[in-house]
Amino acid sequence: MLVNQQHFRTIWPKFDDGKAMVQVIDQTRLPHVFAVADIASLQDMVHAIKTMQVRGAPLIGAAAAYGIALAMEESCTDVQLSHAAITLVAARPTAVNLKWAVDRMLARLQPLPLQDRPRAAWAEAAVICDEDVLLNQAIGQHGLEIICQQVRSKTRTLNILTHCNAGWLATVDFGTALAPIYAARDAGINLHVWVGETRPRNQGASLTAWELGQHGVPHTVISDNAGGHLMLQGQVDMVIVGADRVTATGDVCNKIGTYLKALAAYHGDVTGARIPFYAAVPSPTIDWTIEEGVAHIEIEERHADELIWISGKLADGTIASVNVLPSDTQVVNPAFDVTPAKFVTGIITEHGVFAPDQLREMLECREDA
Amino acid sequence: MLVNQQHFRTIWPKFDDGKAMVQVIDQTRLPHVFAVADIASLQDMVHAIKTMQVRGAPLIGAAAAYGIALAMEESCTDVQLSHAAITLVAARPTAVNLKWAVDRMLARLQPLPLQDRPRAAWAEAAVICDEDVLLNQAIGQHGLEIICQQVRSKTRTLNILTHCNAGWLATVDFGTALAPIYAARDAGINLHVWVGETRPRNQGASLTAWELGQHGVPHTVISDNAGGHLMLQGQVDMVIVGADRVTATGDVCNKIGTYLKALAAYHGDVTGARIPFYAAVPSPTIDWTIEEGVAHIEIEERHADELIWISGKLADGTIASVNVLPSDTQVVNPAFDVTPAKFVTGIITEHGVFAPDQLREMLECREDA
């Protein structure tokens, strides 16, 4: 997508004078500074993942793949390959995509003669990135169809509400929840996005607002608290969010606060007219082994500091963090919540859009094939 | 209530060496600094109200009454009385209690001979304060009965969720939504309060957490986004909030985000068992002229800066504000929302607790009397 009118992905390799490295957009400095970070070694990549210079499940997978490629530049022995795999997986132990990407790299590289491993690693990492982009573009096209249906029933700008960041910054390009929005924008549809700031980490305020702004998509930031009011007042036409996990029955596990937006969409505007609520995800995000999301998805409890300290830019331009709580206040910080399928209109995937109770059809189609 | 084991109200007069003044807890410096501000003149009081050193509807009313008393110390002419009234009302033009208190002071003082006005002004301001305290204590007692009912059905600590600050800091003492909680604590009931941080102004994180902590009430701060998740997980037994206005039909207008918590309470825990949702208000907060809250209560739109800048304490102890948005981001900041009566279990008032559809009974009783 665009940054200062120039096309960027979130991650790419760079080969200069025989030296191979990786470059990434440093997400810890957004939205105040746009900076590209050089990742010259496995160690650099582990650091980038740990410190969230790169974040978002699909992007972390791509970063891990390139981490293996960088490791192969140092040495291409089996020992080095195992070391790289273990170190990368330990960088964010709960990230499913990271483990998936590392396993895929191992499966590709282990059978090869040592001298072939570096080139194959760079090539496989590039394929992982390109596949992510294609997947997200397909999600964008299926989501675009739904947006077009909504547009036909409206005579004014279409207002879409999103939560957190499931945009291109969370992936290699295009994003998941924002892919349909970018596709609609490119198709000339008159739309506007409500962006919830997404406390406690403020991914909406700092990342979603930034990337929509760079790509020229009209948007307005609101407190997370304001979403229900706007829906009741008829100012939201549909909701599209991403998801970290979707159950076989269509329960949606996503960033904390998603459930409250889904409830408000379900109760709709002042006339009670329901507002469609969609989660956009690549199909591997669907966990076919789980049916009861609220009871069976374990919710990650994150550090209290995320709520206690807020980072931003002081009036003099310095980046700093301020403590917003009385000292010694107890904090609980669940990172995700589960929206029961009852409140979900549909799941947008690369294979099409499915109502929660029809999600299994996707699996059956793929098993038939 | 208690601050560092000492009893405080939010506002009180001080008479020293023939010089009369008012002291208030400076709420702009909480939670990081507990400081008492001296208010020595009408001009000081106008400044304290404007800068929100004192805030919360009942407290602003009391502050305005003392503002009139301070003005009478300077001069007790009719001109001075009118000047004081106009200046105070203009300090926060939308605050209903402020106008109410000023009108009451005028009605009391205007008929009096000039030399009697100062003493009468100090006495009337004190009565306004004491009445507020009695009202809140009555709310506390009626709310306590409901809490006791809940306790009887639980075998563990009772978990109450609140939003924003409707505590003693918003009143002269005891608070509205927190009055039942303080009463329950004093009655030895084993309870714990979930405090939503209440973006964008963070009144939950900075004021409610602070006052509960000072009074020794166990509490935990959560992001506003986490309330729904906790309810679904069965970790909330009841919700008590304040309100800025309640309609004759029981619609509750309160701090933005209240509606989302009410929806989550309505849908309850994973078994669907509804969680009781109460608003605690003094009866003058009920607007008998309005029936349809969502359609007919105008919602104040506040400045974008409240969302853009967050104030807190830097690591070195300095108080500072940080900007959390990309530059030039558009912001919408509605300050309140309306929770339709359908989602409200009851309204706790000084006259008792009423289901929304029985609220008119209170009016009828009082008309009969």
mmCIF file with all atom_site columns, C-alpha atoms in Angstrom, chain A residues 147-239:
data_model
loop_
_atom_site.group_PDB
_atom_site.id
_atom_site.type_symbol
_atom_site.label_atom_id
_atom_site.label_alt_id
_atom_site.label_comp_id
_atom_site.label_asym_id
_atom_site.label_entity_id
_atom_site.label_seq_id
_atom_site.pdbx_PDB_ins_code
_atom_site.Cartn_x
_atom_site.Cartn_y
_atom_site.Cartn_z
_atom_site.occupancy
_atom_site.B_iso_or_equiv
_atom_site.pdbx_formal_charge
_atom_site.auth_seq_id
_atom_site.auth_comp_id
_atom_site.auth_asym_id
_atom_site.auth_atom_id
_atom_site.pdbx_PDB_model_num
ATOM 1  C CA . ILE A 1 147 ? -19.625 -3.646 0.601  1.00 0.00 ? 147 ILE A CA 1
ATOM 2  C CA . CYS A 1 148 ? -21.217 -3.221 -2.845 1.00 0.00 ? 148 CYS A CA 1
ATOM 3  C CA . GLN A 1 149 ? -24.468 -4.784 -1.531 1.00 0.00 ? 149 GLN A CA 1
ATOM 4  C CA . GLN A 1 150 ? -24.474 -2.264 1.319  1.00 0.00 ? 150 GLN A CA 1
ATOM 5  C CA . VAL A 1 151 ? -23.745 0.631  -1.033 1.00 0.00 ? 151 VAL A CA 1
ATOM 6  C CA . ARG A 1 152 ? -26.782 -0.240 -3.161 1.00 0.00 ? 152 ARG A CA 1
ATOM 7  C CA . SER A 1 153 ? -29.048 0.248  -0.146 1.00 0.00 ? 153 SER A CA 1
ATOM 8  C CA . LYS A 1 154 ? -27.548 3.641  0.806  1.00 0.00 ? 154 LYS A CA 1
ATOM 9  C CA . THR A 1 155 ? -27.702 7.012  -0.847 1.00 0.00 ? 155 THR A CA 1
ATOM 10 C CA . ARG A 1 156 ? -24.807 8.547  1.063  1.00 0.00 ? 156 ARG A CA 1
ATOM 11 C CA . THR A 1 157 ? -21.249 7.753  2.092  1.00 0.00 ? 157 THR A CA 1
ATOM 12 C CA . LEU A 1 158 ? -20.969 4.212  3.474  1.00 0.00 ? 158 LEU A CA 1
ATOM 13 C CA . ASN A 1 159 ? -19.714 4.199  7.083  1.00 0.00 ? 159 ASN A CA 1
ATOM 14 C CA . ILE A 1 160 ? -17.690 1.152  8.131  1.00 0.00 ? 160 ILE A CA 1
ATOM 15 C CA . LEU A 1 161 ? -16.481 0.665  11.705 1.00 0.00 ? 161 LEU A CA 1
ATOM 16 C CA . THR A 1 162 ? -13.316 -1.309 12.457 1.00 0.00 ? 162 THR A CA 1
ATOM 17 C CA . HIS A 1 163 ? -11.397 -2.183 15.636 1.00 0.00 ? 163 HIS A CA 1
ATOM 18 C CA . CYS A 1 164 ? -7.690  -2.654 16.279 1.00 0.00 ? 164 CYS A CA 1
ATOM 19 C CA . ASN A 1 165 ? -5.369  -3.040 13.278 1.00 0.00 ? 165 ASN A CA 1
ATOM 20 C CA . ALA A 1 166 ? -6.083  -5.799 10.796 1.00 0.00 ? 166 ALA A CA 1
ATOM 21 C CA . GLY A 1 167 ? -4.654  -3.689 8.007  1.00 0.00 ? 167 GLY A CA 1
ATOM 22 C CA . TRP A 1 168 ? -1.692  -4.054 5.714  1.00 0.00 ? 168 TRP A CA 1
ATOM 23 C CA . LEU A 1 169 ? 0.685   -3.308 8.600  1.00 0.00 ? 169 LEU A CA 1
ATOM 24 C CA . ALA A 1 170 ? -0.397  -6.586 10.230 1.00 0.00 ? 170 ALA A CA 1
ATOM 25 C CA . THR A 1 171 ? 0.282   -8.549 7.046  1.00 0.00 ? 171 THR A CA 1
ATOM 26 C CA . VAL A 1 172 ? 2.766   -8.371 4.158  1.00 0.00 ? 172 VAL A CA 1
ATOM 27 C CA . ASP A 1 173 ? 0.326   -6.178 2.212  1.00 0.00 ? 173 ASP A CA 1
ATOM 28 C CA . PHE A 1 174 ? -3.414  -5.296 1.919  1.00 0.00 ? 174 PHE A CA 1
ATOM 29 C CA . GLY A 1 175 ? -4.447  -6.557 5.365  1.00 0.00 ? 175 GLY A CA 1
ATOM 30 C CA . THR A 1 176 ? -7.435  -8.701 6.280  1.00 0.00 ? 176 THR A CA 1
ATOM 31 C CA . ALA A 1 177 ? -10.253 -6.519 7.707  1.00 0.00 ? 177 ALA A CA 1
ATOM 32 C CA . LEU A 1 178 ? -8.979  -3.515 5.753  1.00 0.00 ? 178 LEU A CA 1
ATOM 33 C CA . ALA A 1 179 ? -8.453  -5.410 2.450  1.00 0.00 ? 179 ALA A CA 1
ATOM 34 C CA . PRO A 1 180 ? -12.163 -5.022 1.471  1.00 0.00 ? 180 PRO A CA 1
ATOM 35 C CA . ILE A 1 181 ? -11.958 -1.337 2.426  1.00 0.00 ? 181 ILE A CA 1
ATOM 36 C CA . TYR A 1 182 ? -8.898  -0.735 0.248  1.00 0.00 ? 182 TYR A CA 1
ATOM 37 C CA . ALA A 1 183 ? -10.558 -2.694 -2.589 1.00 0.00 ? 183 ALA A CA 1
ATOM 38 C CA . ALA A 1 184 ? -13.700 -0.553 -2.232 1.00 0.00 ? 184 ALA A CA 1
ATOM 39 C CA . ARG A 1 185 ? -11.663 2.638  -2.162 1.00 0.00 ? 185 ARG A CA 1
ATOM 40 C CA . ASP A 1 186 ? -9.803  1.566  -5.314 1.00 0.00 ? 186 ASP A CA 1
ATOM 41 C CA . ALA A 1 187 ? -13.173 0.763  -6.948 1.00 0.00 ? 187 ALA A CA 1
ATOM 42 C CA . GLY A 1 188 ? -14.231 4.375  -6.346 1.00 0.00 ? 188 GLY A CA 1
ATOM 43 C CA . ILE A 1 189 ? -16.811 3.633  -3.649 1.00 0.00 ? 189 ILE A CA 1
ATOM 44 C CA . ASN A 1 190 ? -17.602 6.578  -1.411 1.00 0.00 ? 190 ASN A CA 1
ATOM 45 C CA . LEU A 1 191 ? -16.774 5.311  2.062  1.00 0.00 ? 191 LEU A CA 1
ATOM 46 C CA . HIS A 1 192 ? -15.626 6.486  5.474  1.00 0.00 ? 192 HIS A CA 1
ATOM 47 C CA . VAL A 1 193 ? -14.089 4.406  8.265  1.00 0.00 ? 193 VAL A CA 1
ATOM 48 C CA . TRP A 1 194 ? -14.694 4.801  12.015 1.00 0.00 ? 194 TRP A CA 1
ATOM 49 C CA . VAL A 1 195 ? -11.503 3.737  13.769 1.00 0.00 ? 195 VAL A CA 1
ATOM 50 C CA . GLY A 1 196 ? -11.753 2.741  17.457 1.00 0.00 ? 196 GLY A CA 1
ATOM 51 C CA . GLU A 1 197 ? -8.537  3.729  19.224 1.00 0.00 ? 197 GLU A CA 1
ATOM 52 C CA . THR A 1 198 ? -8.290  0.178  20.669 1.00 0.00 ? 198 THR A CA 1
ATOM 53 C CA . ARG A 1 199 ? -7.037  0.522  24.214 1.00 0.00 ? 199 ARG A CA 1
ATOM 54 C CA . PRO A 1 200 ? -4.798  -0.517 25.743 1.00 0.00 ? 200 PRO A CA 1
ATOM 55 C CA . ARG A 1 201 ? -2.220  -0.732 22.935 1.00 0.00 ? 201 ARG A CA 1
ATOM 56 C CA . ASN A 1 202 ? -3.939  1.865  20.730 1.00 0.00 ? 202 ASN A CA 1
ATOM 57 C CA . GLN A 1 203 ? -3.403  -0.033 17.472 1.00 0.00 ? 203 GLN A CA 1
ATOM 58 C CA . GLY A 1 204 ? -6.448  1.683  15.949 1.00 0.00 ? 204 GLY A CA 1
ATOM 59 C CA . ALA A 1 205 ? -5.266  5.188  16.824 1.00 0.00 ? 205 ALA A CA 1
ATOM 60 C CA . SER A 1 206 ? -1.631  4.646  15.947 1.00 0.00 ? 206 SER A CA 1
ATOM 61 C CA . LEU A 1 207 ? -1.611  2.071  13.115 1.00 0.00 ? 207 LEU A CA 1
ATOM 62 C CA . THR A 1 208 ? -5.046  1.870  11.443 1.00 0.00 ? 208 THR A CA 1
ATOM 63 C CA . ALA A 1 209 ? -5.490  5.658  11.371 1.00 0.00 ? 209 ALA A CA 1
ATOM 64 C CA . TRP A 1 210 ? -1.968  6.029  9.985  1.00 0.00 ? 210 TRP A CA 1
ATOM 65 C CA . GLU A 1 211 ? -2.284  3.468  7.199  1.00 0.00 ? 211 GLU A CA 1
ATOM 66 C CA . LEU A 1 212 ? -5.766  4.639  6.119  1.00 0.00 ? 212 LEU A CA 1
ATOM 67 C CA . GLY A 1 213 ? -4.450  8.206  6.067  1.00 0.00 ? 213 GLY A CA 1
ATOM 68 C CA . GLN A 1 214 ? -1.440  7.259  3.945  1.00 0.00 ? 214 GLN A CA 1
ATOM 69 C CA . HIS A 1 215 ? -3.679  5.483  1.448  1.00 0.00 ? 215 HIS A CA 1
ATOM 70 C CA . GLY A 1 216 ? -6.169  8.350  1.304  1.00 0.00 ? 216 GLY A CA 1
ATOM 71 C CA . VAL A 1 217 ? -9.148  6.560  2.881  1.00 0.00 ? 217 VAL A CA 1
ATOM 72 C CA . PRO A 1 218 ? -11.400 9.031  4.769  1.00 0.00 ? 218 PRO A CA 1
ATOM 73 C CA . HIS A 1 219 ? -11.540 8.038  8.427  1.00 0.00 ? 219 HIS A CA 1
ATOM 74 C CA . THR A 1 220 ? -12.253 9.364  11.926 1.00 0.00 ? 220 THR A CA 1
ATOM 75 C CA . VAL A 1 221 ? -10.791 8.129  15.195 1.00 0.00 ? 221 VAL A CA 1
ATOM 76 C CA . ILE A 1 222 ? -13.188 7.576  18.109 1.00 0.00 ? 222 ILE A CA 1
ATOM 77 C CA . SER A 1 223 ? -12.776 6.306  21.654 1.00 0.00 ? 223 SER A CA 1
ATOM 78 C CA . ASP A 1 224 ? -13.679 2.631  21.934 1.00 0.00 ? 224 ASP A CA 1
ATOM 79 C CA . ASN A 1 225 ? -16.558 3.789  24.105 1.00 0.00 ? 225 ASN A CA 1
ATOM 80 C CA . ALA A 1 226 ? -18.180 5.756  21.254 1.00 0.00 ? 226 ALA A CA 1
ATOM 81 C CA . GLY A 1 227 ? -18.903 2.831  18.888 1.00 0.00 ? 227 GLY A CA 1
ATOM 82 C CA . GLY A 1 228 ? -22.260 1.909  20.424 1.00 0.00 ? 228 GLY A CA 1
ATOM 83 C CA . HIS A 1 229 ? -23.507 5.488  20.447 1.00 0.00 ? 229 HIS A CA 1
ATOM 84 C CA . LEU A 1 230 ? -22.649 5.945  16.757 1.00 0.00 ? 230 LEU A CA 1
ATOM 85 C CA . MET A 1 231 ? -24.495 2.735  15.862 1.00 0.00 ? 231 MET A CA 1
ATOM 86 C CA . LEU A 1 232 ? -27.570 3.724  17.864 1.00 0.00 ? 232 LEU A CA 1
ATOM 87 C CA . GLN A 1 233 ? -27.517 7.063  16.028 1.00 0.00 ? 233 GLN A CA 1
ATOM 88 C CA . GLY A 1 234 ? -27.490 5.327  12.608 1.00 0.00 ? 234 GLY A CA 1
ATOM 89 C CA . GLN A 1 235 ? -23.973 6.454  11.768 1.00 0.00 ? 235 GLN A CA 1
ATOM 90 C CA . VAL A 1 236 ? -22.521 2.985  11.154 1.00 0.00 ? 236 VAL A CA 1
ATOM 91 C CA . ASP A 1 237 ? -23.585 0.853  8.147  1.00 0.00 ? 237 ASP A CA 1
ATOM 92 C CA . MET A 1 238 ? -21.400 -2.175 8.768  1.00 0.00 ? 238 MET A CA 1
ATOM 93 C CA . VAL A 1 239 ? -18.602 -3.475 10.989 1.00 0.00 ? 239 VAL A CA 1
#
